Amino acid sequence: DVDYRATCVVAACVTFRAWGDAAAESERAVRSSSPPANYEPGSFYKRELPYLLESLEALGPMPAPLETIVIDGYVLLEGEAWGLGAHLGDKLGGRTAIVGVAKRPFRTATHAREVLRGAGLQALYVTAIGIDLDAAAAAIRSMHGPFRTPTLLKRVDRLSRDAFPSDPR
């Protein structure tokens, strides 16, 4: 997850072994030394991708390549149009499955799977590459936590927002 501050950007990631895990295996937050780039309509990935890559590097050497990465956002937008997750997968050489979880529908992402969790009526929107879309949606549905947003996704969001609380937004 990525959080923008007035003078820097904080990117965070958590690792876990199984979809149903209640706690992260490890956590990292990385603070950039520069302010965020301006938003470019249609090119959101340019704003977040460098920070996601930096947070993955901060995890250090892994004993094996990451099997799956879950991002806050879309993998594919419309048809085969790339979103943030597809660009991330490309940068990682296509070796890792990427699952995107978004809280709002993207008007042209008609292929996204709606996932209902908990007692809420608001869906999460799941897109993926490198893994069957129905399997990705089922995995997100099976994640720990009683609410709409799984526990570990809430944790990484909180980690990115709270990593440097003294920084102005």
CSV table of C-alpha atoms in Angstrom, one decimal:
chain,number,residue,atom,x,y,z
A,1,ASP,CA,0.0,0.0,0.0
A,2,VAL,CA,1.2,3.6,-0.7
A,3,ASP,CA,0.4,6.7,1.3
A,4,TYR,CA,1.2,10.2,0.1
A,5,ARG,CA,2.5,12.9,2.4
A,6,ALA,CA,3.2,16.5,1.6
A,7,THR,CA,7.0,16.0,1.3
A,8,CYS,CA,7.4,12.2,0.9
A,9,VAL,CA,5.7,9.0,0.1
A,10,VAL,CA,5.4,5.9,2.4
A,11,ALA,CA,5.0,2.5,0.9
A,12,ALA,CA,4.3,-0.6,3.1
A,13,CYS,CA,4.1,-4.3,2.6
A,14,VAL,CA,3.4,-7.3,4.8
A,15,THR,CA,4.2,-10.9,4.1
A,16,PHE,CA,2.1,-13.9,5.0
A,17,ARG,CA,2.3,-17.7,4.3
A,18,ALA,CA,-1.4,-18.7,4.0
A,19,TRP,CA,-4.5,-16.8,2.8
A,20,GLY,CA,-6.2,-17.3,6.2
A,21,ASP,CA,-3.3,-16.0,8.3
A,22,ALA,CA,-4.4,-13.5,11.0
A,23,ALA,CA,-1.0,-11.9,11.5
A,24,ALA,CA,1.8,-10.8,9.1
A,25,GLU,CA,5.0,-12.8,9.0
A,26,SER,CA,6.9,-9.6,8.4
A,27,GLU,CA,6.2,-5.9,7.9
A,28,ARG,CA,8.1,-3.1,6.2
A,29,ALA,CA,7.4,0.5,5.6
A,30,VAL,CA,9.7,2.6,3.3
A,31,ARG,CA,9.8,6.3,3.2
A,32,SER,CA,10.8,8.1,0.1
A,33,SER,CA,13.0,11.2,0.2
A,34,SER,CA,10.9,13.2,-2.3
A,35,PRO,CA,7.4,14.4,-2.7
A,36,PRO,CA,4.9,12.4,-4.7
A,37,ALA,CA,4.7,12.8,-8.5
A,38,ASN,CA,1.7,14.5,-9.9
A,39,TYR,CA,-1.2,12.3,-10.9
A,40,GLU,CA,-1.5,11.6,-14.6
A,41,PRO,CA,-4.9,10.5,-15.7
A,42,GLY,CA,-4.7,7.1,-17.3
A,43,SER,CA,-1.2,6.5,-15.9
A,44,PHE,CA,-1.8,6.0,-12.2
A,45,TYR,CA,0.8,3.3,-12.1
A,46,LYS,CA,3.6,5.8,-12.8
A,47,ARG,CA,2.8,7.4,-9.5
A,48,GLU,CA,2.8,4.2,-7.3
A,49,LEU,CA,4.9,1.6,-9.1
A,50,PRO,CA,8.3,2.9,-8.0
A,51,TYR,CA,7.3,2.9,-4.4
A,52,LEU,CA,5.8,-0.6,-4.5
A,53,LEU,CA,9.1,-1.9,-6.0
A,54,GLU,CA,11.1,-0.1,-3.3
A,55,SER,CA,9.0,-1.6,-0.6
A,56,LEU,CA,9.4,-5.1,-2.1
A,57,GLU,CA,13.2,-4.6,-2.2
A,58,ALA,CA,13.1,-3.6,1.5
A,59,LEU,CA,12.0,-7.1,2.3
A,60,GLY,CA,15.5,-8.3,1.4
A,61,PRO,CA,16.4,-11.5,-0.2
A,62,MET,CA,13.7,-14.1,-0.3
A,63,PRO,CA,14.3,-17.8,0.0
A,64,ALA,CA,12.1,-18.3,-3.0
A,65,PRO,CA,10.3,-15.9,-5.4
A,66,LEU,CA,7.1,-14.4,-4.1
A,67,GLU,CA,4.2,-16.6,-5.2
A,68,THR,CA,1.6,-13.9,-5.1
A,69,ILE,CA,1.4,-10.2,-4.4
A,70,VAL,CA,-1.8,-8.5,-3.4
A,71,ILE,CA,-2.1,-4.8,-4.2
A,72,ASP,CA,-4.6,-2.1,-3.3
A,73,GLY,CA,-5.9,-1.3,-6.8
A,74,TYR,CA,-6.6,-2.9,-10.2
A,75,VAL,CA,-4.4,-5.3,-12.1
A,76,LEU,CA,-6.3,-5.0,-15.4
A,77,LEU,CA,-8.7,-2.2,-16.3
A,78,GLU,CA,-10.7,-2.8,-19.4
A,79,GLY,CA,-10.2,-6.0,-21.3
A,80,GLU,CA,-6.4,-6.3,-21.4
A,81,ALA,CA,-5.6,-2.7,-20.6
A,82,TRP,CA,-3.0,-2.7,-17.9
A,83,GLY,CA,-3.6,-1.3,-14.4
A,84,LEU,CA,-1.0,-0.9,-11.6
A,85,GLY,CA,-0.9,-4.6,-10.9
A,86,ALA,CA,-0.1,-5.6,-14.5
A,87,HIS,CA,2.7,-3.1,-14.6
A,88,LEU,CA,4.1,-4.5,-11.4
A,89,GLY,CA,3.9,-8.0,-12.7
A,90,ASP,CA,5.8,-6.9,-15.8
A,91,LYS,CA,8.5,-5.3,-13.8
A,92,LEU,CA,8.9,-8.5,-11.8
A,93,GLY,CA,9.3,-10.5,-15.0
A,94,GLY,CA,5.9,-12.2,-15.0
A,95,ARG,CA,7.1,-14.7,-12.4
A,96,THR,CA,4.7,-13.6,-9.7
A,97,ALA,CA,0.9,-13.7,-9.6
A,98,ILE,CA,-0.6,-10.3,-8.9
A,99,VAL,CA,-4.1,-9.9,-7.3
A,100,GLY,CA,-5.6,-6.5,-7.1
A,101,VAL,CA,-8.2,-5.6,-4.5
A,102,ALA,CA,-10.1,-2.3,-4.9
A,103,LYS,CA,-12.8,-0.8,-2.7
A,104,ARG,CA,-14.5,1.0,-5.6
A,105,PRO,CA,-15.7,-0.2,-9.0
A,106,PHE,CA,-13.7,1.1,-12.0
A,107,ARG,CA,-16.3,1.9,-14.6
A,108,THR,CA,-14.5,0.0,-17.4
A,109,ALA,CA,-13.3,-3.0,-15.4
A,110,THR,CA,-16.2,-5.2,-16.3
A,111,HIS,CA,-14.2,-8.3,-15.7
A,112,ALA,CA,-13.5,-7.6,-12.0
A,113,ARG,CA,-15.0,-10.1,-9.6
A,114,GLU,CA,-17.1,-8.7,-6.8
A,115,VAL,CA,-16.3,-10.2,-3.5
A,116,LEU,CA,-18.6,-9.8,-0.5
A,117,ARG,CA,-17.1,-10.4,2.9
A,118,GLY,CA,-18.6,-10.1,6.4
A,119,ALA,CA,-22.0,-8.8,7.0
A,120,GLY,CA,-21.5,-5.8,4.7
A,121,LEU,CA,-23.2,-5.2,1.4
A,122,GLN,CA,-20.3,-3.3,-0.2
A,123,ALA,CA,-18.2,-5.5,-2.4
A,124,LEU,CA,-14.4,-5.6,-3.0
A,125,TYR,CA,-13.4,-5.7,-6.6
A,126,VAL,CA,-10.8,-8.3,-7.5
A,127,THR,CA,-8.7,-8.5,-10.7
A,128,ALA,CA,-5.6,-10.7,-11.3
A,129,ILE,CA,-2.9,-12.0,-13.6
A,130,GLY,CA,-0.9,-15.2,-13.2
A,131,ILE,CA,-3.7,-16.8,-11.2
A,132,ASP,CA,-7.2,-17.8,-12.2
A,133,LEU,CA,-9.6,-14.9,-11.4
A,134,ASP,CA,-12.1,-17.0,-9.6
A,135,ALA,CA,-9.3,-18.6,-7.5
A,136,ALA,CA,-8.0,-15.1,-6.7
A,137,ALA,CA,-11.5,-13.9,-5.6
A,138,ALA,CA,-12.0,-17.1,-3.5
A,139,ALA,CA,-8.6,-16.4,-1.9
A,140,ILE,CA,-9.5,-12.9,-1.0
A,141,ARG,CA,-12.9,-14.1,0.3
A,142,SER,CA,-11.0,-16.7,2.5
A,143,MET,CA,-8.7,-14.1,4.1
A,144,HIS,CA,-8.9,-13.7,7.9
A,145,GLY,CA,-11.2,-11.1,9.4
A,146,PRO,CA,-14.9,-10.6,9.9
A,147,PHE,CA,-15.2,-7.4,7.9
A,148,ARG,CA,-15.3,-6.2,4.3
A,149,THR,CA,-11.5,-5.6,4.2
A,150,PRO,CA,-9.4,-8.6,5.3
A,151,THR,CA,-7.2,-8.2,8.5
A,152,LEU,CA,-3.9,-8.2,6.6
A,153,LEU,CA,-5.1,-5.6,4.0
A,154,LYS,CA,-6.2,-3.4,6.9
A,155,ARG,CA,-2.8,-3.9,8.5
A,156,VAL,CA,-0.8,-2.8,5.5
A,157,ASP,CA,-3.0,0.2,5.0
A,158,ARG,CA,-2.5,1.2,8.6
A,159,LEU,CA,1.2,0.6,8.4
A,160,SER,CA,1.6,2.9,5.4
A,161,ARG,CA,-0.5,5.6,7.1
A,162,ASP,CA,1.1,5.4,10.5
A,163,ALA,CA,4.7,4.8,9.5
A,164,PHE,CA,5.7,8.4,10.0
A,165,PRO,CA,2.9,10.1,11.9
A,166,SER,CA,4.8,13.3,12.5
A,167,ASP,CA,4.8,14.1,8.7
A,168,PRO,CA,2.1,16.4,7.5
A,169,ARG,CA,-0.3,15.0,4.9
